[in-house]
Short mmCIF file of C-alpha atoms in Angstrom, two decimals:
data_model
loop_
_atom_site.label_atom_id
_atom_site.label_comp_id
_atom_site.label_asym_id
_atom_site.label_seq_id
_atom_site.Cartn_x
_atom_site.Cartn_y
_atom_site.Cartn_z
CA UNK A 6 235.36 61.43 -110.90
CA UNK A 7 231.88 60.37 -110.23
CA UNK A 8 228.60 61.05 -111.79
CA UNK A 9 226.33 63.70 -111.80
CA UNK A 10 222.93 62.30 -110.31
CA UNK A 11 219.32 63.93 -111.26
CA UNK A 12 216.87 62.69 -109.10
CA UNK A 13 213.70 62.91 -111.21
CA UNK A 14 212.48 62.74 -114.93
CA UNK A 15 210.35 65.62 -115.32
CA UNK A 16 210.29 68.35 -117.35
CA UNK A 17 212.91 69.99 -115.24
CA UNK A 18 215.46 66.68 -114.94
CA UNK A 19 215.04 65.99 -118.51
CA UNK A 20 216.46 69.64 -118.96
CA UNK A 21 219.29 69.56 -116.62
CA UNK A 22 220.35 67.06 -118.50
CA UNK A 23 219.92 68.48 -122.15
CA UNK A 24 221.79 71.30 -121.33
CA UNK A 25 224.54 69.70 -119.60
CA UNK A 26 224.79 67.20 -122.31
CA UNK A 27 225.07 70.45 -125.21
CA UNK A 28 228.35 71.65 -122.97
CA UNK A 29 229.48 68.46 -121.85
CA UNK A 30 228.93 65.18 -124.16
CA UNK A 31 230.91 62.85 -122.07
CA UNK A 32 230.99 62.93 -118.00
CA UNK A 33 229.04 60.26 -116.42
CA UNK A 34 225.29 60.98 -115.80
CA UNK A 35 222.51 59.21 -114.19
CA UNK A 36 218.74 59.95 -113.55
CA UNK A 37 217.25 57.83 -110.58
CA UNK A 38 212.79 58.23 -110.85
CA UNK A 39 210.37 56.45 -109.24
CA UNK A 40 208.46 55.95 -112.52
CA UNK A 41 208.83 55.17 -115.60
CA UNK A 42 211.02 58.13 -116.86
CA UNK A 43 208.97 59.21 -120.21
CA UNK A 44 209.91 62.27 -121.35
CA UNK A 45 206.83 64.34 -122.16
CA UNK A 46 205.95 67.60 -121.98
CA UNK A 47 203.48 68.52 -118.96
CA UNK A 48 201.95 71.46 -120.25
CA UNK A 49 200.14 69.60 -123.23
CA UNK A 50 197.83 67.11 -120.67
CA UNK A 51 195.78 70.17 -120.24
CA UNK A 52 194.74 70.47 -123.99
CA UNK A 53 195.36 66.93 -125.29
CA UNK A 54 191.41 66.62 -125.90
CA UNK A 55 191.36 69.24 -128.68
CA UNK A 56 194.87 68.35 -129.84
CA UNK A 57 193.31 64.14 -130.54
CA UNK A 58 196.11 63.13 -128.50
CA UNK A 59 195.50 59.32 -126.72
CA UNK A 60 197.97 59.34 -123.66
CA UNK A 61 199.75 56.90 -125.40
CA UNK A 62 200.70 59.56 -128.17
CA UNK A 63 201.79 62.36 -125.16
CA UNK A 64 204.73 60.73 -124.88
CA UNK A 65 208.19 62.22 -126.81
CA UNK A 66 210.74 59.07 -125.52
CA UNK A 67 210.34 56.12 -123.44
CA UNK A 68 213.43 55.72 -120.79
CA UNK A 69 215.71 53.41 -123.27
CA UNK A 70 215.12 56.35 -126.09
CA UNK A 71 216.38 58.89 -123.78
CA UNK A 72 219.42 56.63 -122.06
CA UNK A 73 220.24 56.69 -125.83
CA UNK A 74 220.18 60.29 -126.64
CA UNK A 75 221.23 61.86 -123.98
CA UNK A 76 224.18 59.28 -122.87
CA UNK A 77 222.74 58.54 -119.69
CA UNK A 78 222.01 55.96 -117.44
CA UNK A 79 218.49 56.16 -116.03
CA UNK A 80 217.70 53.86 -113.18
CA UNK A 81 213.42 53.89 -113.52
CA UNK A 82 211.22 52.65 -110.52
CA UNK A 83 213.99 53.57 -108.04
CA UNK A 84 213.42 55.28 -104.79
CA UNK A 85 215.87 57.17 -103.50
CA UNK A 86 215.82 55.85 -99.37
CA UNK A 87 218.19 58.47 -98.36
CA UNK A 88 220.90 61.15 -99.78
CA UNK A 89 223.77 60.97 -97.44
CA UNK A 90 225.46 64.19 -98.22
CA UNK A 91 228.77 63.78 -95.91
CA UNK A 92 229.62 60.88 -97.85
CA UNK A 93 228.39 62.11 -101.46
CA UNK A 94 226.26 59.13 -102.06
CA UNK A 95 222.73 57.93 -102.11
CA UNK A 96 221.08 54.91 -100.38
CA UNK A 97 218.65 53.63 -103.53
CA UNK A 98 216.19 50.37 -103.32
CA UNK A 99 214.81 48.78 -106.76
CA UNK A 100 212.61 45.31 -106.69
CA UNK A 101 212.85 45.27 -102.80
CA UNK A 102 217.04 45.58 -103.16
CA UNK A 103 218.87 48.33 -101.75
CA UNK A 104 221.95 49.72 -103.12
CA UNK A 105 224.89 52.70 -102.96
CA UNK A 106 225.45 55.46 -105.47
CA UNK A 107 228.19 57.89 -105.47
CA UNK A 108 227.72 61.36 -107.05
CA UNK A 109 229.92 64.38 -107.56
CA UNK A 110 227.04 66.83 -107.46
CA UNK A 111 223.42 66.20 -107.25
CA UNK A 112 220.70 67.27 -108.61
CA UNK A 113 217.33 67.49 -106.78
CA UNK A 114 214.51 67.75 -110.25
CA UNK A 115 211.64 66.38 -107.69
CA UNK A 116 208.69 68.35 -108.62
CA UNK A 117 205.43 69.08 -106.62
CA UNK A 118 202.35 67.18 -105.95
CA UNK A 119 198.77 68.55 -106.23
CA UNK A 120 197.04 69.62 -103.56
CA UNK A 121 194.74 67.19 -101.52
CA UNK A 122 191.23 69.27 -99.64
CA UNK A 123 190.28 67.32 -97.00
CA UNK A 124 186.75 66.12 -98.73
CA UNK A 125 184.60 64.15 -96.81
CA UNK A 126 181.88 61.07 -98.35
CA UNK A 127 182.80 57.98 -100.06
CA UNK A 128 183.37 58.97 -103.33
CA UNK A 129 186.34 61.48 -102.01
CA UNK A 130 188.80 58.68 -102.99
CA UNK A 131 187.63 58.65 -106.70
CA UNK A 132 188.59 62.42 -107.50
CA UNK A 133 190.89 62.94 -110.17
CA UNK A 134 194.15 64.54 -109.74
CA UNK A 135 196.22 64.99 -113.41
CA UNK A 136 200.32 66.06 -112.04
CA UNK A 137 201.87 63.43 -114.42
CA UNK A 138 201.33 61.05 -117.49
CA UNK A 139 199.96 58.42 -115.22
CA UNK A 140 197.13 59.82 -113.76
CA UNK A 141 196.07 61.58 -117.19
CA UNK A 142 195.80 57.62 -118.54
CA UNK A 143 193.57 56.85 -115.45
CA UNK A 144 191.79 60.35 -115.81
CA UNK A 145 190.83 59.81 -119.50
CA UNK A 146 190.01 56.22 -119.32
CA UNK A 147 187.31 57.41 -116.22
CA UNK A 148 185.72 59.91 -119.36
CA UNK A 149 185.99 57.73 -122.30
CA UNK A 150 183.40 55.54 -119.90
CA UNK A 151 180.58 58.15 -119.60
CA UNK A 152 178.21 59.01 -122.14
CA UNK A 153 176.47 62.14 -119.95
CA UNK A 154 180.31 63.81 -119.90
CA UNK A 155 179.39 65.78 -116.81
CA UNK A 156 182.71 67.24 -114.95
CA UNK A 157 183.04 69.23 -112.16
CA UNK A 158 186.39 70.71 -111.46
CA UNK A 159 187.72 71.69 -107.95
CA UNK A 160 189.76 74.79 -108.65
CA UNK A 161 189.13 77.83 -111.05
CA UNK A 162 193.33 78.75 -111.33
CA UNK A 163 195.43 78.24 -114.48
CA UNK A 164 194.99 74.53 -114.60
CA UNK A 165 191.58 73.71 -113.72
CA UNK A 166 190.30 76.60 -116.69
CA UNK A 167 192.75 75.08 -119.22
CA UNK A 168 191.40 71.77 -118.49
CA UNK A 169 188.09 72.92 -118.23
CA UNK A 170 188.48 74.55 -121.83
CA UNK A 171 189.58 71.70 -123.15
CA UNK A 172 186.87 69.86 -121.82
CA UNK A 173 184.12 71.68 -122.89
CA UNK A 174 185.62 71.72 -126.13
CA UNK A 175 185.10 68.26 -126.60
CA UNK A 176 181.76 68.08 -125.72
CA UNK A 177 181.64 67.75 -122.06
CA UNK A 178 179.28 69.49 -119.72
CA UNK A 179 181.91 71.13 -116.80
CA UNK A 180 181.66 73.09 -113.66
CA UNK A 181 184.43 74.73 -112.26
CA UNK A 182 184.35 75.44 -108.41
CA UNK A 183 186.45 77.89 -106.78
CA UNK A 184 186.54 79.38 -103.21
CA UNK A 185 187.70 82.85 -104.70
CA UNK A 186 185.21 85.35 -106.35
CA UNK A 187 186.76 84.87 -109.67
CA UNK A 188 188.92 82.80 -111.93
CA UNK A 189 192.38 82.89 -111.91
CA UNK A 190 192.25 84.77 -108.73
CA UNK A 191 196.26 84.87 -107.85
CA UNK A 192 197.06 86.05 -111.52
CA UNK A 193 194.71 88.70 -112.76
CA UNK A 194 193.33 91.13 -111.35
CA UNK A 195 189.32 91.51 -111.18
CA UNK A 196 187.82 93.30 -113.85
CA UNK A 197 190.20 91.01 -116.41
CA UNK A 198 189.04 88.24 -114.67
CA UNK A 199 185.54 89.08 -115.33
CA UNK A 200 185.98 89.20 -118.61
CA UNK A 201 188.00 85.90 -118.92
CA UNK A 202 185.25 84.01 -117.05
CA UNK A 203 182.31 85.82 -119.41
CA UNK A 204 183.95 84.56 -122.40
CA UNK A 205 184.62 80.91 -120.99
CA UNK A 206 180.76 81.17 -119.55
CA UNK A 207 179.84 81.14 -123.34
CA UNK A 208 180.77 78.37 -124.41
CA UNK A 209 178.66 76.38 -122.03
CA UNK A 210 181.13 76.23 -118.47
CA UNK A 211 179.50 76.45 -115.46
CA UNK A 212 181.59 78.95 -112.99
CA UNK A 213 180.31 78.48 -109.24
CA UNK A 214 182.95 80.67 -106.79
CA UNK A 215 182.52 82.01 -103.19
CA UNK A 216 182.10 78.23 -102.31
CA UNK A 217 183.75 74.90 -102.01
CA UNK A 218 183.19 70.97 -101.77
CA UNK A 219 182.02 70.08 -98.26
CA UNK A 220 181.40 66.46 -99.74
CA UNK A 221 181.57 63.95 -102.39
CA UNK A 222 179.10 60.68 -102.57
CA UNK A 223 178.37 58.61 -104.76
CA UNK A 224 174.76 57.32 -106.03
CA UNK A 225 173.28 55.17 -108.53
CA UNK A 226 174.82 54.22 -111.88
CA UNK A 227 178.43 55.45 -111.12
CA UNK A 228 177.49 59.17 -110.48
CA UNK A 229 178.78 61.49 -107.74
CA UNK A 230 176.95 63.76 -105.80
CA UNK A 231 178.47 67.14 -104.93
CA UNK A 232 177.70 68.78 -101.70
CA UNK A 233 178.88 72.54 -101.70
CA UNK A 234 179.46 74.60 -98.51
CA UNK A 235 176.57 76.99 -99.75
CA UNK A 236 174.11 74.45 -99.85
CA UNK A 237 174.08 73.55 -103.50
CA UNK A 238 174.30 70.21 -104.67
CA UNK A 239 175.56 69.23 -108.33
CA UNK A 240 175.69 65.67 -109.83
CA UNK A 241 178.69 64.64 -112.24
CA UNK A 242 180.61 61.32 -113.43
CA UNK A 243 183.85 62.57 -112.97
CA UNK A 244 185.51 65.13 -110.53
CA UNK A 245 189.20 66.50 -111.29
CA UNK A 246 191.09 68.40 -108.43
CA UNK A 247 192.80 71.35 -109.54
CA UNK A 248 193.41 73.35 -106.71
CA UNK A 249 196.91 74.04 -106.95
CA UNK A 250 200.71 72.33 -106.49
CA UNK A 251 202.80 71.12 -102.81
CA UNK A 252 206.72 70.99 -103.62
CA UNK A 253 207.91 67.84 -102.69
CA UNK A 254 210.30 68.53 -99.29
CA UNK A 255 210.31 65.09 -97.74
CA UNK A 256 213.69 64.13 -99.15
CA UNK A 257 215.27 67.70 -98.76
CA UNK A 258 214.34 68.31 -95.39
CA UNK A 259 215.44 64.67 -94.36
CA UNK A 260 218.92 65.49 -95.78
CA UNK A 261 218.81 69.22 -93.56
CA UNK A 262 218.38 70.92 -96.77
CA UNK A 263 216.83 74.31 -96.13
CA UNK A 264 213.02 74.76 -96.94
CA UNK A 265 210.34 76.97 -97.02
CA UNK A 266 207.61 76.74 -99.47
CA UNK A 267 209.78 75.11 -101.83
CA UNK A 268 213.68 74.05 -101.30
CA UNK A 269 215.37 77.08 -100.87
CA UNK A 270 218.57 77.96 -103.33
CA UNK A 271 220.87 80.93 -104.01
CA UNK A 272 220.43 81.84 -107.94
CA UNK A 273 223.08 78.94 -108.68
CA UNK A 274 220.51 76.75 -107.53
CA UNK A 275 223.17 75.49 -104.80
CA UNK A 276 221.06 74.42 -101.38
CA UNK A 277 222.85 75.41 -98.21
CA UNK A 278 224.72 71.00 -98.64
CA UNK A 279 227.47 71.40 -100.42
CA UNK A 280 227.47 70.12 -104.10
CA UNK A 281 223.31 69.53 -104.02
CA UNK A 282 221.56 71.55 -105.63
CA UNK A 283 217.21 72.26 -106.71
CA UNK A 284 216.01 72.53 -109.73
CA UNK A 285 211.71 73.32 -111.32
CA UNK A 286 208.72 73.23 -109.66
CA UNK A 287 210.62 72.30 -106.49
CA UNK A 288 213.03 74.96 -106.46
CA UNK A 289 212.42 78.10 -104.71
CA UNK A 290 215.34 80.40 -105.55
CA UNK A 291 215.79 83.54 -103.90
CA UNK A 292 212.16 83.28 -102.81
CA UNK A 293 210.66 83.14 -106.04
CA UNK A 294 208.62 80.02 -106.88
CA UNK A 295 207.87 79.87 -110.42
CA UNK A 296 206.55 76.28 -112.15
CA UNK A 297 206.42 77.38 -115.34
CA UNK A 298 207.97 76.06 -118.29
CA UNK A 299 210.30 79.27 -119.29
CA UNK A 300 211.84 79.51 -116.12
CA UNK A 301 212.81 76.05 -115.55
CA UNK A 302 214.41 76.69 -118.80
CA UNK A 303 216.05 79.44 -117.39
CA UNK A 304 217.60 77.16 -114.72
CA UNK A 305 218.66 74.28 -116.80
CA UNK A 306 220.35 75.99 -118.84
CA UNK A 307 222.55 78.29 -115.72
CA UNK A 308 223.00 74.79 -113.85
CA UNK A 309 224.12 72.84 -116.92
CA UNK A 310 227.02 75.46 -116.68
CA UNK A 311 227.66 75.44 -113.37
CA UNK A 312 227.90 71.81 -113.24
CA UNK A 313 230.40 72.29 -115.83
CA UNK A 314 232.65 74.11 -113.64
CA UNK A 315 231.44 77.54 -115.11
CA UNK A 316 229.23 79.13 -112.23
CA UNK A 317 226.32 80.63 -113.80
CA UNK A 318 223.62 82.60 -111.76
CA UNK A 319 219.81 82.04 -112.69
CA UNK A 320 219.09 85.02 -114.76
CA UNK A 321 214.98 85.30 -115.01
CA UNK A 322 213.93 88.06 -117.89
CA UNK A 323 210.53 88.94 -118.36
CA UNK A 324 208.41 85.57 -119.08
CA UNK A 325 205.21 85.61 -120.04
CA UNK A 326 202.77 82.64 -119.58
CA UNK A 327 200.44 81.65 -122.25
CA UNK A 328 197.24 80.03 -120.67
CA UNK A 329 195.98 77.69 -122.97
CA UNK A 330 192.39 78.85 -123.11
CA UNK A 331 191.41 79.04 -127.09
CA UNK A 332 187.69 80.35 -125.56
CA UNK A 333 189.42 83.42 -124.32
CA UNK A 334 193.08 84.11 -125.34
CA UNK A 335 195.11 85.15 -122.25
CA UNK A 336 198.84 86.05 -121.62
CA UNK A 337 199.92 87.05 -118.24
CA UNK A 338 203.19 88.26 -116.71
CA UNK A 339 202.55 88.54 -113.13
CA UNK A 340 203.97 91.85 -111.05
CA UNK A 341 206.02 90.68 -108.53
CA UNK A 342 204.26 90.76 -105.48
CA UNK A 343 206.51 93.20 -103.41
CA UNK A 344 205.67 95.74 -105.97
CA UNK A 345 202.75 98.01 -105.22
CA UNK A 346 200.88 98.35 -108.81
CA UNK A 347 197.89 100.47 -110.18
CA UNK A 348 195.91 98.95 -113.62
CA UNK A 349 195.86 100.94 -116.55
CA UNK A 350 193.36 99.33 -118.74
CA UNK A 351 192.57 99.28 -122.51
CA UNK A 352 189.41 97.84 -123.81
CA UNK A 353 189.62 96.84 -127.22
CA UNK A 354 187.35 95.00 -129.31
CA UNK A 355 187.96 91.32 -128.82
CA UNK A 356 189.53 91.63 -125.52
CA UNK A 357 191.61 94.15 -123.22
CA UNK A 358 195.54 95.22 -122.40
CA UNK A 359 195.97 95.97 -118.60
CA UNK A 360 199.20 96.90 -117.59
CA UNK A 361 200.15 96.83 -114.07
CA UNK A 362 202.64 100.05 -113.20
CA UNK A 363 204.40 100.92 -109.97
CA UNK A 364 204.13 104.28 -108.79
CA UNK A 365 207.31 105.02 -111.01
CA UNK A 366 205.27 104.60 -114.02
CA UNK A 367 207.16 101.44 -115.08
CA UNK A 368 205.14 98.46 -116.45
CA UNK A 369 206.05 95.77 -113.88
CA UNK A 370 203.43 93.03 -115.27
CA UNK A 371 200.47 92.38 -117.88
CA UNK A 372 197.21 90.84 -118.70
CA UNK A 373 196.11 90.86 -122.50
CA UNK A 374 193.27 89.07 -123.10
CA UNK A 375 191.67 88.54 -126.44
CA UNK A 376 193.80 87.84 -130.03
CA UNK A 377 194.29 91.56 -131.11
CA UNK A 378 195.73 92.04 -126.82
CA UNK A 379 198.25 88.49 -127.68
CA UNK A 380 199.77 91.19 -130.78
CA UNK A 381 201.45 92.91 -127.89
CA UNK A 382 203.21 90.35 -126.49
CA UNK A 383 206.73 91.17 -127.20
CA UNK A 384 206.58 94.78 -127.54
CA UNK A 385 205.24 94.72 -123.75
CA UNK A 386 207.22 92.79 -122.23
CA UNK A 387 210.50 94.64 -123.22
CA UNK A 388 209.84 97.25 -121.07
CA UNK A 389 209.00 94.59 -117.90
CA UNK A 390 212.19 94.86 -115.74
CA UNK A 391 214.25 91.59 -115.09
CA UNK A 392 212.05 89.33 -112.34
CA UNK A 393 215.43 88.30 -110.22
CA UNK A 394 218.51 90.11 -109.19
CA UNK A 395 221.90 88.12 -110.51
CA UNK A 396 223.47 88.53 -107.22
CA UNK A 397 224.27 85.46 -105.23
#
């Protein structure tokens, strides 16, 4: 019998291969990654400022700590040239060598890469993107050698306010620009947002939305000008792009593996190639993208069984995300967005509850905002509906 192969040592092919490992201790298992293959866990680069956490401490197991635990092989710094799915084998090249791999069933954990503008001057090259371990080390060394800790950040969404939270937290001076009219535009609706962005505004961030970055240039002593499409220039030592996530397709759709915005799967997470199948911020299952922590969670542990030889559909229940915004507490569980949905709002002291109901009167998603709104939490989402249909 051959392997199992995971292509990828993220969050979601480090979980494949827990799970699989809880049901099945012994069949052969490999991870192929271009990198390095540390296992950490994405969600804390956003806060690691408050939490005193050097990139060097993000990190939970180096590759030989993992080969250890889990009883795997992991090939690091290995590009996979070409999955030739006839034969049930990959072409791989390491140090310049190429070489085949047989699998039984494959496993496609290949994650999504941020989101480039088109940005023209010549300091466009010098913006920060943070999507992995690496580019956090290059992003924090790039602060630690400012004193004036000015940052402007390209993006007002779920990322770019965590980060910005955490970086005003710690002293720095931030701007967050957005081309939408409020934060966290594609989660909450307005009048939350408004709120949200009030309570971040007081601890010192600098919101400017409506607009975007026409260009980035640099001047004297290592600063960057910042030219925005409504005329208004800002000056900062370090920019970080957060505008948002691509799914990674080239290898899919060079293999003839269905796409669309992300590689498209039933809910057993099986492409339309036999035996290959999609799993996290990659996978777009039953047209539902999700790259969130609980749902890849969700997947690993439905795929682990399938791979098993017990088919297990994806089952998504209610999940709510935490954004990690100490400033302004915030949990949101997003309506799904075939669902027509009115707000019923509460205002409480700290904060607000706004339910979104369909015109059935069921809550289909949430916002709470504030500590007292976070109490709510389970009690709410209870009576949220199941996001996905088990039905292949």
């Amino acid at each position: 019998m051959h392997p199992i192969v995971i292509i990828g040592s993220g969050m979601a092919g480090y979980a494949a291969a827990r799970e699989f490992r809880k049901l099945n201790p012994e069949h052969e298992l490999i991870m192929v990654c271009a990198d390095e293959a540390v296992n950490y866990a994405k969600p804390t680069l956003s806060n690691a400022l408050v939490g005193k956490k050097a990139p060097e401490q993000i990190g939970l197991g180096d590759a030989a700590k993992m080969s250890t635990q889990l009883n795997m092989r992991i090939e690091t710094q290995t590009w996979v040239k070409e999955i030739q799915s006839q034969q049930h084998q990959l072409l791989l090249e390491k140090n310049g060598q190429q070489s085949i791999q047989a699998y039984s069933k494959l496993v496609l954990a290949v994650g999504a890469n941020p989101v480039r503008l088109a940005i023209a001057g010549d300091g466009s090259d010098d913006i920060h993107v943070v999507n992995n371990l690496k580019d956090y080390t290059a992003f924090r060394k790039n602060l630690d050698q400012h004193q004036d800790k000015r940052v402007v950040i390209l993006g007002a969404g779920l990322i770019g306010c965590e980060f910005a939270n955490d970086l005003q937290n710690t002293e720095h001076q931030v701007t967050v620009i957005d081309l939408a009219a409020q934060p966290l535009a594609r989660l909450i609706p307005a009048h939350v947002a408004s709120s949200f962005q009030e309570k971040l505004e007081q601890t010192g961030i600098v919101f400017v939305l409506g607009t975007t970055v026409e260009k980035v240039t640099q001047v004297d002593a290592g600063d960057y000008q910042i030219t925005l499409a409504n005329g208004q220039f800002l000056v900062a030592d370090v920019v970080l792009s957060a505008v948002g996530l691509q799914p990674n397709l080239e290898l899919a759709k060079a293999t003839d593996i269905h796409c669309s915005r992300g590689i498209l799967t039933n809910v057993l997470l099986e492409t339309n190639q036999a035996d290959i199948y999609a799993i996290g911020d990659c996978a777009e299952v039953n047209g539902l993208l999700l790259p969130y922590v609980m749902p890849i969670m969700q997947q690993a542990r439905a795929l682990a069984k399938t791979l098993n030889g017990q088919n297990t559909q994806v089952h998504y229940p209610a999940m709510p995300v935490a954004v990690k915004t100490p400033a302004a507490p915030l949990t949101v569980l997003p309506a799904p967005i075939d669902v027509d949905v009115t707000w019923e709002t509460e205002q409480l002291e700290d904060g607000m509850i706004a339910k979104a109901m369909d015109n059935q009167n069921n809550v289909r998603g949430f916002v709470l905002l504030g500590a007292t709104a976070a109490k709510q939490r389970l009690s709410l989402t209870k009576l949220v509906p199941d996001l996905i249909p088990t039905a292949v």
